[in-house]
Coordinates of C-alpha atoms and ligand atoms in Angstrom, one line a residue:
X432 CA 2.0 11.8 24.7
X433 CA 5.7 11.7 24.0
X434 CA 7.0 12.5 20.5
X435 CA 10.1 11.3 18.8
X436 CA 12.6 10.1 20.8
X437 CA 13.2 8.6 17.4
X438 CA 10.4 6.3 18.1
X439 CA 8.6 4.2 20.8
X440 CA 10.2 1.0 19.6
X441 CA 14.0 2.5 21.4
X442 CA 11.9 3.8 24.2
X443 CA 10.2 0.2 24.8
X444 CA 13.8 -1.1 24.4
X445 CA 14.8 1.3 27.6
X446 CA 15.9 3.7 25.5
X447 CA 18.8 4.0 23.2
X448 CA 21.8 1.5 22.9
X449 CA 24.9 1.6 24.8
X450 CA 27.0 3.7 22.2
X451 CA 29.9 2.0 20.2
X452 CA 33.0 4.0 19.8
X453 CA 33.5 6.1 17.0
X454 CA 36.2 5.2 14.2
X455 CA 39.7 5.7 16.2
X456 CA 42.2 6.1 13.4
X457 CA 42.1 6.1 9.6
X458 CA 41.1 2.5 8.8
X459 CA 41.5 0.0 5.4
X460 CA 39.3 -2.6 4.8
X461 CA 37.7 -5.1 2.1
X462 CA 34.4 -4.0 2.4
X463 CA 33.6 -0.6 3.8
X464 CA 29.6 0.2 4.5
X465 CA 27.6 3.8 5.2
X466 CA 24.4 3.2 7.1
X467 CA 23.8 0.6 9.8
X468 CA 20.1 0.2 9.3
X469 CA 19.0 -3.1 7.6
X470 CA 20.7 -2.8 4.1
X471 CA 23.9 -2.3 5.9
X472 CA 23.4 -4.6 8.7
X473 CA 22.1 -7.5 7.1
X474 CA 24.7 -6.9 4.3
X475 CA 28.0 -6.6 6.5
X476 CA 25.8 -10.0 8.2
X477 CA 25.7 -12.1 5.2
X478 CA 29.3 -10.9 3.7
X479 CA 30.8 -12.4 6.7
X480 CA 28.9 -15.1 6.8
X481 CA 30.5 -16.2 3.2
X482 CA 33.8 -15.0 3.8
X483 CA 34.9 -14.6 7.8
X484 CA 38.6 -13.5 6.5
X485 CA 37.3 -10.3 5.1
X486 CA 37.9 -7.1 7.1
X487 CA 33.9 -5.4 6.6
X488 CA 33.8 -2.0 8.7
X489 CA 30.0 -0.1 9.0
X490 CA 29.8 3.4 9.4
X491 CA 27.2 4.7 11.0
X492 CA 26.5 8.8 11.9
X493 CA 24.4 8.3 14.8
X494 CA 23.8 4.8 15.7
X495 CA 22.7 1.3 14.3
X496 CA 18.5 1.3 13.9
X497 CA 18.5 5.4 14.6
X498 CA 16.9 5.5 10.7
X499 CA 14.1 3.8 9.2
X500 CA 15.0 0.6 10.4
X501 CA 14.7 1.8 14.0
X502 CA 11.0 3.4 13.8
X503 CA 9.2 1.9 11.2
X504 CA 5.4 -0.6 11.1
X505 CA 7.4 -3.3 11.9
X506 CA 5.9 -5.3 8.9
X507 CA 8.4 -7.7 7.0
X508 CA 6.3 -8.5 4.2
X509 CA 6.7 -9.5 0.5
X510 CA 5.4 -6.7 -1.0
X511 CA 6.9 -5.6 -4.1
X512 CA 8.7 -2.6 -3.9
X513 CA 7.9 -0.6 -7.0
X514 CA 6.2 -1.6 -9.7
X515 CA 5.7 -4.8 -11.8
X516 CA 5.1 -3.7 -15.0
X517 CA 8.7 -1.1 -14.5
X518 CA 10.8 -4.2 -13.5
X519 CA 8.9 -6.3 -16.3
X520 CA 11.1 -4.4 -18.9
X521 CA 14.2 -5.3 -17.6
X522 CA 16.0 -8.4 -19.3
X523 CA 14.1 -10.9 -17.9
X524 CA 10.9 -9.6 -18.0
X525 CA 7.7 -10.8 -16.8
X526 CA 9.3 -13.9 -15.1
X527 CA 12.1 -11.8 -13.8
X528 CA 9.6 -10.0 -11.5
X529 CA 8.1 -13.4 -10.7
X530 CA 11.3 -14.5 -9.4
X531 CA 11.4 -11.7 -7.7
X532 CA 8.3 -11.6 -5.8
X533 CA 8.9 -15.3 -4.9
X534 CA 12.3 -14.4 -3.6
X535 CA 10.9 -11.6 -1.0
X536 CA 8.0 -13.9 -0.4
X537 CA 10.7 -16.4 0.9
X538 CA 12.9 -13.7 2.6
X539 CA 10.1 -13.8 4.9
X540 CA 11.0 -16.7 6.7
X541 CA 14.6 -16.1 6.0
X542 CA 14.4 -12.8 8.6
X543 CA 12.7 -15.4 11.3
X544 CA 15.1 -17.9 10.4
X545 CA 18.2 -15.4 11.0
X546 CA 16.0 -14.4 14.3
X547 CA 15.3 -18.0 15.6
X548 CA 19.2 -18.8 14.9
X549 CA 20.6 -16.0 16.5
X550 CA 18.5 -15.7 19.2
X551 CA 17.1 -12.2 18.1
X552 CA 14.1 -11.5 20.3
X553 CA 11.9 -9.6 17.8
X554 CA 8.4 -10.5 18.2
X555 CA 8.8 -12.3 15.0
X556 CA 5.0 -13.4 14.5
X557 CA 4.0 -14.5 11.0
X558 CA 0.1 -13.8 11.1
X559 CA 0.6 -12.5 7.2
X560 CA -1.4 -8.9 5.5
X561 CA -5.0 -7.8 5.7
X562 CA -5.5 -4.9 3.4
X563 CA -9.2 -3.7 4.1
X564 CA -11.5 -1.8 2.6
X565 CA -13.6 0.8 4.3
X566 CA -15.3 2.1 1.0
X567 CA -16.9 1.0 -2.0
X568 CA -14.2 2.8 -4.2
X569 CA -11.0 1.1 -2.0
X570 CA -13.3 -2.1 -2.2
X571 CA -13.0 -1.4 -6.0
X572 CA -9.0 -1.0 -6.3
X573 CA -9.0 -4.1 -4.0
X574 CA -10.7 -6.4 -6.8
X575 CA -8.5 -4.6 -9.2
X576 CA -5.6 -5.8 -7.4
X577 CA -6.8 -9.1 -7.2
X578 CA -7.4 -9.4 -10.3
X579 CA -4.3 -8.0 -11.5
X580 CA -2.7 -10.6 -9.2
X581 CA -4.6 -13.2 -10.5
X582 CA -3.2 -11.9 -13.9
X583 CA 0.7 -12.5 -12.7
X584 CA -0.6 -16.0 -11.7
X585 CA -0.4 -15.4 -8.0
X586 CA -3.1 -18.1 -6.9
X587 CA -4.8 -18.3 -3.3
X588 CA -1.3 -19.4 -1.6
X589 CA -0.3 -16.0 -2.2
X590 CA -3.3 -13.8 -2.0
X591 CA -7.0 -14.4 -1.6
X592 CA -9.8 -12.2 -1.1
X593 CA -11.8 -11.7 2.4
X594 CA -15.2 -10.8 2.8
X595 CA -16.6 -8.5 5.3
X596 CA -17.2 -10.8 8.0
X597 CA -13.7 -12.9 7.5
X598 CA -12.1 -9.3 8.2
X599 CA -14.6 -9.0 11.3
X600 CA -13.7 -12.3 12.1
X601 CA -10.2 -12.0 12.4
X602 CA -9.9 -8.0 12.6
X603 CA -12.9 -5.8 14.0
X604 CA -12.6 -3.4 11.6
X605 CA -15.4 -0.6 11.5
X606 CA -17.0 -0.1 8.3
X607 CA -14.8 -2.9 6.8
X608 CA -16.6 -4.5 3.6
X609 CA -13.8 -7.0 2.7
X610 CA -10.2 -7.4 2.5
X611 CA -7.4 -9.2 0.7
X612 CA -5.0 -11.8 3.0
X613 CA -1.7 -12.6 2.0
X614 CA 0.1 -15.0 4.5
X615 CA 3.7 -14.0 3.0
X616 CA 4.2 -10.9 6.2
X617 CA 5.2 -11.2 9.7
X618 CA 4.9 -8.4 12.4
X619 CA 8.3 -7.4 14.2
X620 CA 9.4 -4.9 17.0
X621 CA 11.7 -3.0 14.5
X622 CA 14.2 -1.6 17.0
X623 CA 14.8 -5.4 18.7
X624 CA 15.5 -6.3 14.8
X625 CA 17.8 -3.7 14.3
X626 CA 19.7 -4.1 17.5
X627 CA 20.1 -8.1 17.6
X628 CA 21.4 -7.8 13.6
X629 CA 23.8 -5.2 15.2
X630 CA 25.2 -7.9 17.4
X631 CA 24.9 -10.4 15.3
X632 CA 27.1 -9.1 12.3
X633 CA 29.3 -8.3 15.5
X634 CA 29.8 -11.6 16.4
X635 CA 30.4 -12.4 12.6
X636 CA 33.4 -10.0 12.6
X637 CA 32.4 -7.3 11.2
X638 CA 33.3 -3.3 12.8
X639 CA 30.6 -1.0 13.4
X640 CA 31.5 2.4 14.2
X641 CA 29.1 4.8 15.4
X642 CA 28.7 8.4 15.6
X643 CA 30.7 8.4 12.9
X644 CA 29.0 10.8 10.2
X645 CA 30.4 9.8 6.2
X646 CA 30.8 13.2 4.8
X647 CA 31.8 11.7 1.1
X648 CA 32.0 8.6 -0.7
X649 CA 34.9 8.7 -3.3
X650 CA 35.4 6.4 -5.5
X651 CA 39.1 4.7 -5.9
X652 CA 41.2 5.1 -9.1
X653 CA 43.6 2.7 -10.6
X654 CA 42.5 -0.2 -9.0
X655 CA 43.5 1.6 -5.1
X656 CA 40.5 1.2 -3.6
X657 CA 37.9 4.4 -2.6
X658 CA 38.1 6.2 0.9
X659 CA 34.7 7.1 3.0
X660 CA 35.3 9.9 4.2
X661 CA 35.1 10.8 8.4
X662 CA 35.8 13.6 10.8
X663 CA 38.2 11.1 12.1
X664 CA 39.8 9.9 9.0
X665 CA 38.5 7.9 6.1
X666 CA 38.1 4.4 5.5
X667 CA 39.8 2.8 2.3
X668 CA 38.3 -0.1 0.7
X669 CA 38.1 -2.2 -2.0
X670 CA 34.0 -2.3 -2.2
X671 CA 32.0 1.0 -0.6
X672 CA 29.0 0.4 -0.4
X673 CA 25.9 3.6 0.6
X674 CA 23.3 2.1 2.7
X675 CA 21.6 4.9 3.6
X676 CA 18.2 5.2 2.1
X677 CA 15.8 8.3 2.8
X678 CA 19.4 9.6 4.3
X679 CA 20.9 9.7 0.8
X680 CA 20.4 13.1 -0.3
X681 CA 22.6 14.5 2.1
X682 CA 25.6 13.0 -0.3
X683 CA 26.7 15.7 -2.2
X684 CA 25.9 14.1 -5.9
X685 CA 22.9 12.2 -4.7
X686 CA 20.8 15.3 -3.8
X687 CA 18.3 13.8 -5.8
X688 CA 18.8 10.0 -6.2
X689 CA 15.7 9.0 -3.5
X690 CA 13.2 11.7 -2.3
X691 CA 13.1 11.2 2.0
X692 CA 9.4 10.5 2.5
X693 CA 8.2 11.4 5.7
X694 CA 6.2 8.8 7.9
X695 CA 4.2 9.4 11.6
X696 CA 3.6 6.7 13.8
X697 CA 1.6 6.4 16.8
X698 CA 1.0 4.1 19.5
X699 CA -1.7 3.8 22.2
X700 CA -1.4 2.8 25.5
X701 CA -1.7 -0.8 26.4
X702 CA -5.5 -1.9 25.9
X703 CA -7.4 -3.4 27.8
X704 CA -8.7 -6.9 27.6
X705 CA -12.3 -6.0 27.3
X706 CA -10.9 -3.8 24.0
X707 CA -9.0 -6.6 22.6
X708 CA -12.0 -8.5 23.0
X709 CA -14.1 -6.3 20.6
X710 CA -11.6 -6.1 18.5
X711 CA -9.8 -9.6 18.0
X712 CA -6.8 -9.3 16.0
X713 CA -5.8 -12.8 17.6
X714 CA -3.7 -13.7 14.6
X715 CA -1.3 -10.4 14.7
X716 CA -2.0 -9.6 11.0
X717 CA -0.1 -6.9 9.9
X718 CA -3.0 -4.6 8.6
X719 CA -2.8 -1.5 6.3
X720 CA -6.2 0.0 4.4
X721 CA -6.8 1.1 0.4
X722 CA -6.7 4.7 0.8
X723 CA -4.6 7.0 -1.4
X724 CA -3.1 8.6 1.5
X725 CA -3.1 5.1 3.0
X726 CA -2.3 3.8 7.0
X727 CA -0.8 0.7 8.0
X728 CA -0.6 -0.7 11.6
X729 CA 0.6 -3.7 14.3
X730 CA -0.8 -4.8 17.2
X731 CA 2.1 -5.3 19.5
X732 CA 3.6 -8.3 21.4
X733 CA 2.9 -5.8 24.6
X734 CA -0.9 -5.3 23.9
X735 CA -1.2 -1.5 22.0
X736 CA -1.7 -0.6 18.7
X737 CA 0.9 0.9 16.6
X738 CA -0.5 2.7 13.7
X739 CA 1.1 5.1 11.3
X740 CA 0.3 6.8 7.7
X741 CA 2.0 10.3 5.8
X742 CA 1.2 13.2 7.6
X743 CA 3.7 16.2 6.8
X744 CA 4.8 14.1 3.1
X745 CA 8.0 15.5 2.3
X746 CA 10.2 18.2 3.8
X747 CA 11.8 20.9 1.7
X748 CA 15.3 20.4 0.2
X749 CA 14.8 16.5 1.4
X750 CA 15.6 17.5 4.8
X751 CA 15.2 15.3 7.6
X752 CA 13.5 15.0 11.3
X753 CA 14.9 16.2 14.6
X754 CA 15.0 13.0 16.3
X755 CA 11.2 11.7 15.2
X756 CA 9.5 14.3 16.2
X757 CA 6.3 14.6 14.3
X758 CA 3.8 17.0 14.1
X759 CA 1.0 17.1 16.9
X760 CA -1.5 17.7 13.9
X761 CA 0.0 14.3 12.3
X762 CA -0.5 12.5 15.2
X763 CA -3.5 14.1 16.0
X764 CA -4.8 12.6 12.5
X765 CA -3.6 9.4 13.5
X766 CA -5.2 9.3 16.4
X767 CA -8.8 9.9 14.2
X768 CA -7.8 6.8 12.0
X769 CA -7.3 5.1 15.3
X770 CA -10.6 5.8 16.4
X771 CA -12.5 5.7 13.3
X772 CA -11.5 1.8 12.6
X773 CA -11.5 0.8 16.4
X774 CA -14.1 2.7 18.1
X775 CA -13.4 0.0 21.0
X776 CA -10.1 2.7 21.7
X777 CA -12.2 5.5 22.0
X778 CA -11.2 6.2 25.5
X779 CA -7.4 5.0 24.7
X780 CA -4.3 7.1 25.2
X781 CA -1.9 7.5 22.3
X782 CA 1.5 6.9 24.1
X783 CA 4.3 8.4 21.7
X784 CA 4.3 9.4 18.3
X785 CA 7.0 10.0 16.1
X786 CA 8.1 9.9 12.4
X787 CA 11.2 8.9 10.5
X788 CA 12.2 9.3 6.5
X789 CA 11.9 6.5 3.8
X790 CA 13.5 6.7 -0.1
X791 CA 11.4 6.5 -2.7
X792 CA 12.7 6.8 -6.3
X793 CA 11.4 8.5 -9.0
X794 CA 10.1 5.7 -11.1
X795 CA 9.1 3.8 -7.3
X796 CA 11.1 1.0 -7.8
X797 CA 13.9 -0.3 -5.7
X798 CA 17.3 -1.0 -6.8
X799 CA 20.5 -3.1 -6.0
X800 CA 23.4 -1.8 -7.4
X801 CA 27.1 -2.6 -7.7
X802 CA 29.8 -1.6 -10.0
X803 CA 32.5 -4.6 -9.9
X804 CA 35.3 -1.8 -11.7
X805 CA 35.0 0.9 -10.0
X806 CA 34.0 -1.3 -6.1
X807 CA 31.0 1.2 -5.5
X808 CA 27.5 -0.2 -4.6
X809 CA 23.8 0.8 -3.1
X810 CA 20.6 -0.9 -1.7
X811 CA 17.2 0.8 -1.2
X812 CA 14.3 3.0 -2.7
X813 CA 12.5 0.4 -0.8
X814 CA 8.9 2.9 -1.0
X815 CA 8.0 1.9 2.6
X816 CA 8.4 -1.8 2.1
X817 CA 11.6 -2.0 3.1
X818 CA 12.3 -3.8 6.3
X819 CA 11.7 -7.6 4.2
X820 CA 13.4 -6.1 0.9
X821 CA 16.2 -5.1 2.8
X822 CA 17.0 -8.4 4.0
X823 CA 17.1 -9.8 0.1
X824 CA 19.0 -6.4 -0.9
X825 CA 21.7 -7.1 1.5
X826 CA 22.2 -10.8 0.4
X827 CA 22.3 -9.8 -2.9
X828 CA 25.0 -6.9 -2.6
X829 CA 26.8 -9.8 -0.4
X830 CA 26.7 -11.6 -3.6
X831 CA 27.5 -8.9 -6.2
X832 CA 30.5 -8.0 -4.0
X833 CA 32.1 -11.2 -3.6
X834 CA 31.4 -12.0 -7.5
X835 CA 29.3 -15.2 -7.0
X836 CA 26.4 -15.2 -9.9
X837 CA 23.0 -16.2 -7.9
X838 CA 19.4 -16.7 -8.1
X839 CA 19.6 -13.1 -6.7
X840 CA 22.0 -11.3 -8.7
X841 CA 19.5 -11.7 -12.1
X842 CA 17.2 -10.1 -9.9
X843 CA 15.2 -7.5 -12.0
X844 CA 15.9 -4.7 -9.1
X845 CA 19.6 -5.4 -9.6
X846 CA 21.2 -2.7 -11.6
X847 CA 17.9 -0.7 -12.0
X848 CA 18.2 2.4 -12.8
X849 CA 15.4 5.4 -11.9
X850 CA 15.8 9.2 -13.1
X851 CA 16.1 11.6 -10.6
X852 CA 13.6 13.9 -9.0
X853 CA 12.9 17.4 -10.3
X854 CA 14.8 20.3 -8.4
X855 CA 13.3 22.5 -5.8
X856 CA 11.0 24.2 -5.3
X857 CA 9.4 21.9 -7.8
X858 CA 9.9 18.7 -5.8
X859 CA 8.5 20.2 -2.6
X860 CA 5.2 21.6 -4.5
X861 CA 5.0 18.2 -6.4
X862 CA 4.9 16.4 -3.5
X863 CA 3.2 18.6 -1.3
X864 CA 0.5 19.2 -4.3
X865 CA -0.1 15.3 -4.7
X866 CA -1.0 14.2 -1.2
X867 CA -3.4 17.1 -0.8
X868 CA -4.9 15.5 -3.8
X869 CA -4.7 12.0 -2.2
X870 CA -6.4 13.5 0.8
X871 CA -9.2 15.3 -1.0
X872 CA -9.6 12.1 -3.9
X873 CA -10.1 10.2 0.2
X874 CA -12.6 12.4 1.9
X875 CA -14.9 12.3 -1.1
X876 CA -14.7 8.4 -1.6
X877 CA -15.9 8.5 2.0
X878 CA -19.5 8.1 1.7
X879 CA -21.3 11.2 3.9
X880 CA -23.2 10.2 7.2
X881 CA -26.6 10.8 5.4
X882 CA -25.5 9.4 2.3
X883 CA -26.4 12.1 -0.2
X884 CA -24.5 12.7 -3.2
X885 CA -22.8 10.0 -2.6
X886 CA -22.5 8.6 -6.4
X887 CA -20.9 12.1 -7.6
X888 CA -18.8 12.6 -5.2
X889 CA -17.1 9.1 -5.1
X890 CA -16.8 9.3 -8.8
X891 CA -14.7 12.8 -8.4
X892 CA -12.7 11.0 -5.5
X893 CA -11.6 8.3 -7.8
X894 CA -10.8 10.2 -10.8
X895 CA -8.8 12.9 -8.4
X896 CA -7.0 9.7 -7.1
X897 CA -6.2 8.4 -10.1
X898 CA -4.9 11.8 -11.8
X899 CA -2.8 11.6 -8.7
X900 CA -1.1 8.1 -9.5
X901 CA -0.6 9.1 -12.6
X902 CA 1.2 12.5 -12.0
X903 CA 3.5 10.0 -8.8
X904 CA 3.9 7.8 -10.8
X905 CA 2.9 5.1 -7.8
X906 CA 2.4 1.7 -8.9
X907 CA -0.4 -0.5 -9.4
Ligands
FAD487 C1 7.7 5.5 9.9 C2 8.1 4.4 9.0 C3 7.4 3.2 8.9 C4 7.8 2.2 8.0 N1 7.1 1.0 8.0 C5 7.5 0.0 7.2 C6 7.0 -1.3 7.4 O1 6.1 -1.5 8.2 N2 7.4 -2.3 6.6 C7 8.4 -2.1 5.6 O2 8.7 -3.0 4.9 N3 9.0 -0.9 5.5 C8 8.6 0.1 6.3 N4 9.3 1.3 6.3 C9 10.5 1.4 5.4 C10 11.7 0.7 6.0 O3 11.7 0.9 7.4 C11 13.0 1.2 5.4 O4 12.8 1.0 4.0 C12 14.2 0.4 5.8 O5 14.3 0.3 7.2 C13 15.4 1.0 5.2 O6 16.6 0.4 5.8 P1 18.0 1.1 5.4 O7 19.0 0.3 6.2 O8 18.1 1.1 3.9 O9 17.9 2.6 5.8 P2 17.8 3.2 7.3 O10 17.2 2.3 8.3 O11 17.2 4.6 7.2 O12 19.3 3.3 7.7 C14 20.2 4.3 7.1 C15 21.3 4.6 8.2 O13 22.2 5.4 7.5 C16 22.7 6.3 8.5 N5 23.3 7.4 7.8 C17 22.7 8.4 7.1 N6 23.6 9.2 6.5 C18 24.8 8.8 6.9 C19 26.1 9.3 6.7 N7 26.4 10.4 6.0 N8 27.2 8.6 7.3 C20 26.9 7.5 8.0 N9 25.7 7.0 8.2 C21 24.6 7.6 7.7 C22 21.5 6.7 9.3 O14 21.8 7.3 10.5 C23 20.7 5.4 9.4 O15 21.0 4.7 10.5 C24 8.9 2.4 7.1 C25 9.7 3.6 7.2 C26 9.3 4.5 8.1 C27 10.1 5.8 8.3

């Protein structure tokens, strides 16, 4: 099995991009960006889709996808990044986070669009979500959900429950007893995304630099503009904008602005046609479970299954991965997951695995953020929905940069603010303390092989979970 590489999707690419040149000289410029994974991509895309005269130069320290955006599920979906009732008390409360839920749902389509239009091969499939349940207590939170849903007025368009045998039907999931479908989520190859937006803003105009690591972001004074700062130079502009999600802590000043949660992928070897015949998935859902310490997976254009989940949570200081690599216990754990909902991949080879770093905010929400006086902006605090969110976060800074009031910039994530996380050693033992909480509250919700104090047990499981939300903070 290999591990990182930063992930299988640059490995099924051929490996990495050619490298673009790092920033020759000191530079000015209109807009200048920090990060060229999705926020930043599909930002400097959209800016100079509005306004082709502007000068809009992306920074990047290693190269464009080698984050998040480069190794994640590869599921665009309209999931809500954070939580309802958090955005609700913004100024345009409860329909605010309608509009916003109906504005991811439709940025959906908008990332195929952008791939159909610019000929962006990303195995752009919209089969929309299955979240299944594989015990009675996940079955539980599933009708909660629904419910809940129900509650905002999402109807059957938007989410609608499954039972056991429609999950079978479309997913052969073992020990499945039902499911929630929402057709708002497609399944990508995340690297191809990242790597065709590249070209694409390219072809709009705008710079990307690689290799180019931002060491500060200072803000202008007196109306002359701020400078990014590079070993080669720095980059004066008008607007700066930090696109740089579970990457942001390593800003002096932002130490703890979004914590860099740590997520493992694996993938199996090709399967074989008798194995996609047991287990179906004709309809390329993207597919994710109802467990605390949850796991979320694809089944790829090429015929394997990637599937992914926490493993190793957080790392201390919010430092990051060397290049993906993930632990072989991680992967190992994976692998049981694998197995355990598709015994059909017993005999299956996990390929690769890797792992890569996503922000989450204190209060889990996401925000958009730009200050028109002082030209400084951010996207992101996505909490591992990001690859969809990011699309709507980059039109939106688009928008808030070039002053134009839209349906986006009311958005309730625009502007919203989150406090910031505890200081170490706290942060590491919080986080650290919570998913081994999350893991226990899951191994007693699953029922024993012989069944026996099952009622007890499950009940301890779901209060443990539950004391666990509470103490993250994780929405509902
Ligand atoms: C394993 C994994 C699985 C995931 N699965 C999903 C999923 O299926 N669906 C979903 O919606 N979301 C998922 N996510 C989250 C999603 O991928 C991210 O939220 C999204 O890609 C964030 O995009 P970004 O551009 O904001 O950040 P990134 O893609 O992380 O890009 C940030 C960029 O900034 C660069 N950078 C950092 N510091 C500097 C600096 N000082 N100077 C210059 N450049 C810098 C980095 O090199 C990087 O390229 C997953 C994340 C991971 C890690």
């Amino acid at each position: 099995m290999r591990n990182g590489e930063v992930s299988f999707w640059w490995r099924a690419r051929g490996g990495f991009p050619p490298r673009r040149p790092s920033l020759p000289r000191p530079e000015e410029a209109d807009v200048c960006i920090v990060g060229a994974g999705y926020t930043g991509l599909w930002t400097a895309y959209y800016l100079k889709g509005m306004r082709p005269d502007m000068r809009v130069v992306v920074l990047e320290a290693a190269f464009a996808g080698y984050g998040a955006s480069g190794r994640n599920g590869g599921w665009v979906t309209a999931a809500l990044p954070g939580s309802r009732a958090r955005y609700a008390r913004g100024p345009r409360g409860a329909d605010g986070v309608r509009a916003l839920e109906a504005a991811l749902r439709s940025t959906v389509d908008e990332v195929g669009r952008v791939c159909t239009t610019e000929g962006i091969a990303a195995d752009f499939v919209k089969g929309g979500r299955i979240a299944v349940a594989t015990s009675s207590s996940q079955l539980a939170r599933l009708r909660a959900t629904l419910a809940q849903d129900r509650k905002w007025g999402d109807g059957d368009d938007v989410v609608r429950f499954l039972s056991r045998d429609e999950v079978r039907e479309r997913i052969n999931v073992a020990g499945a007893l039902g499911g929630l479908y929402a057709p708002d989520s497609a399944r990508i190859q995340p690297a191809a995304l990242a790597e065709g937006l590249a070209a694409a803003a390219e072809r709009r105009g705008a710079d990307i630099y690689e290799a180019t690591p931002v060491t500060a972001i200072l803000p202008g004074t007196g109306g002359a503009g701020g400078v990014a700062r590079t070993p080669f130079g720095g980059v004066r502009a008008k607007s700066l904008l930090r696109c740089t999600e579970g990457f942001t802590a390593g800003f002096p000043g932002s130490r703890r602005a979004l914590l860099p949660m740590n997520s493992s992928m694996v993938v199996t070897e090709p399967l074989s046609d008798a194995t996609w015949e047991d287990i179906g998935w004709a309809g390329f859902e993207t597919l994710g479970d109802e467990a605390h310490a949850y796991m979320y997976a694809q089944r790829t254009a090429d015929g394997r299954i990637a599937l992914g989940g926490r493993g190793v949570p957080y790392r201390f200081g919010s430092a990051t991965d060397q290049l993906g690599q993930t632990s072989l216990a991680t992967a190992a754990a994976l692998g049981d997951i694998l197995r355990r909902m598709f015994p059909a991949t017993a005999a299956a080879q996990l390929d690769h695995a890797w792992c890569g770093v996503l922000g989450v905010p204190r209060d889990w929400c996401a925000s958009v953020t730009y200050d028109a006086t002082s030209g400084m902006g951010w996207a992101g605090g996505y909490t591992g929905h990001g690859v969809a969110a990011a699309n709507l976060a980059g039109r939106t800074l688009a928008d808030l940069v070039l002053g134009v009031s839209s349906d986006r910039t009311s958005l309730p994530w625009v502007g919203h603010r989150s406090r910031t996380w505890e200081p170490e050693p706290a942060r590491w033992a919080g986080v650290h303390g919570l998913y081994a909480l999350y893991r226990l509250a899951d191994r007693l919700e699953t029922p024993a092989a012989d069944g026996s104090g099952a009622a007890a047990r499950v009940a301890l499981g779901e209060v443990l979970g539950r004391v666990g939300d509470s103490i993250s903070g994780f929405p509902h």
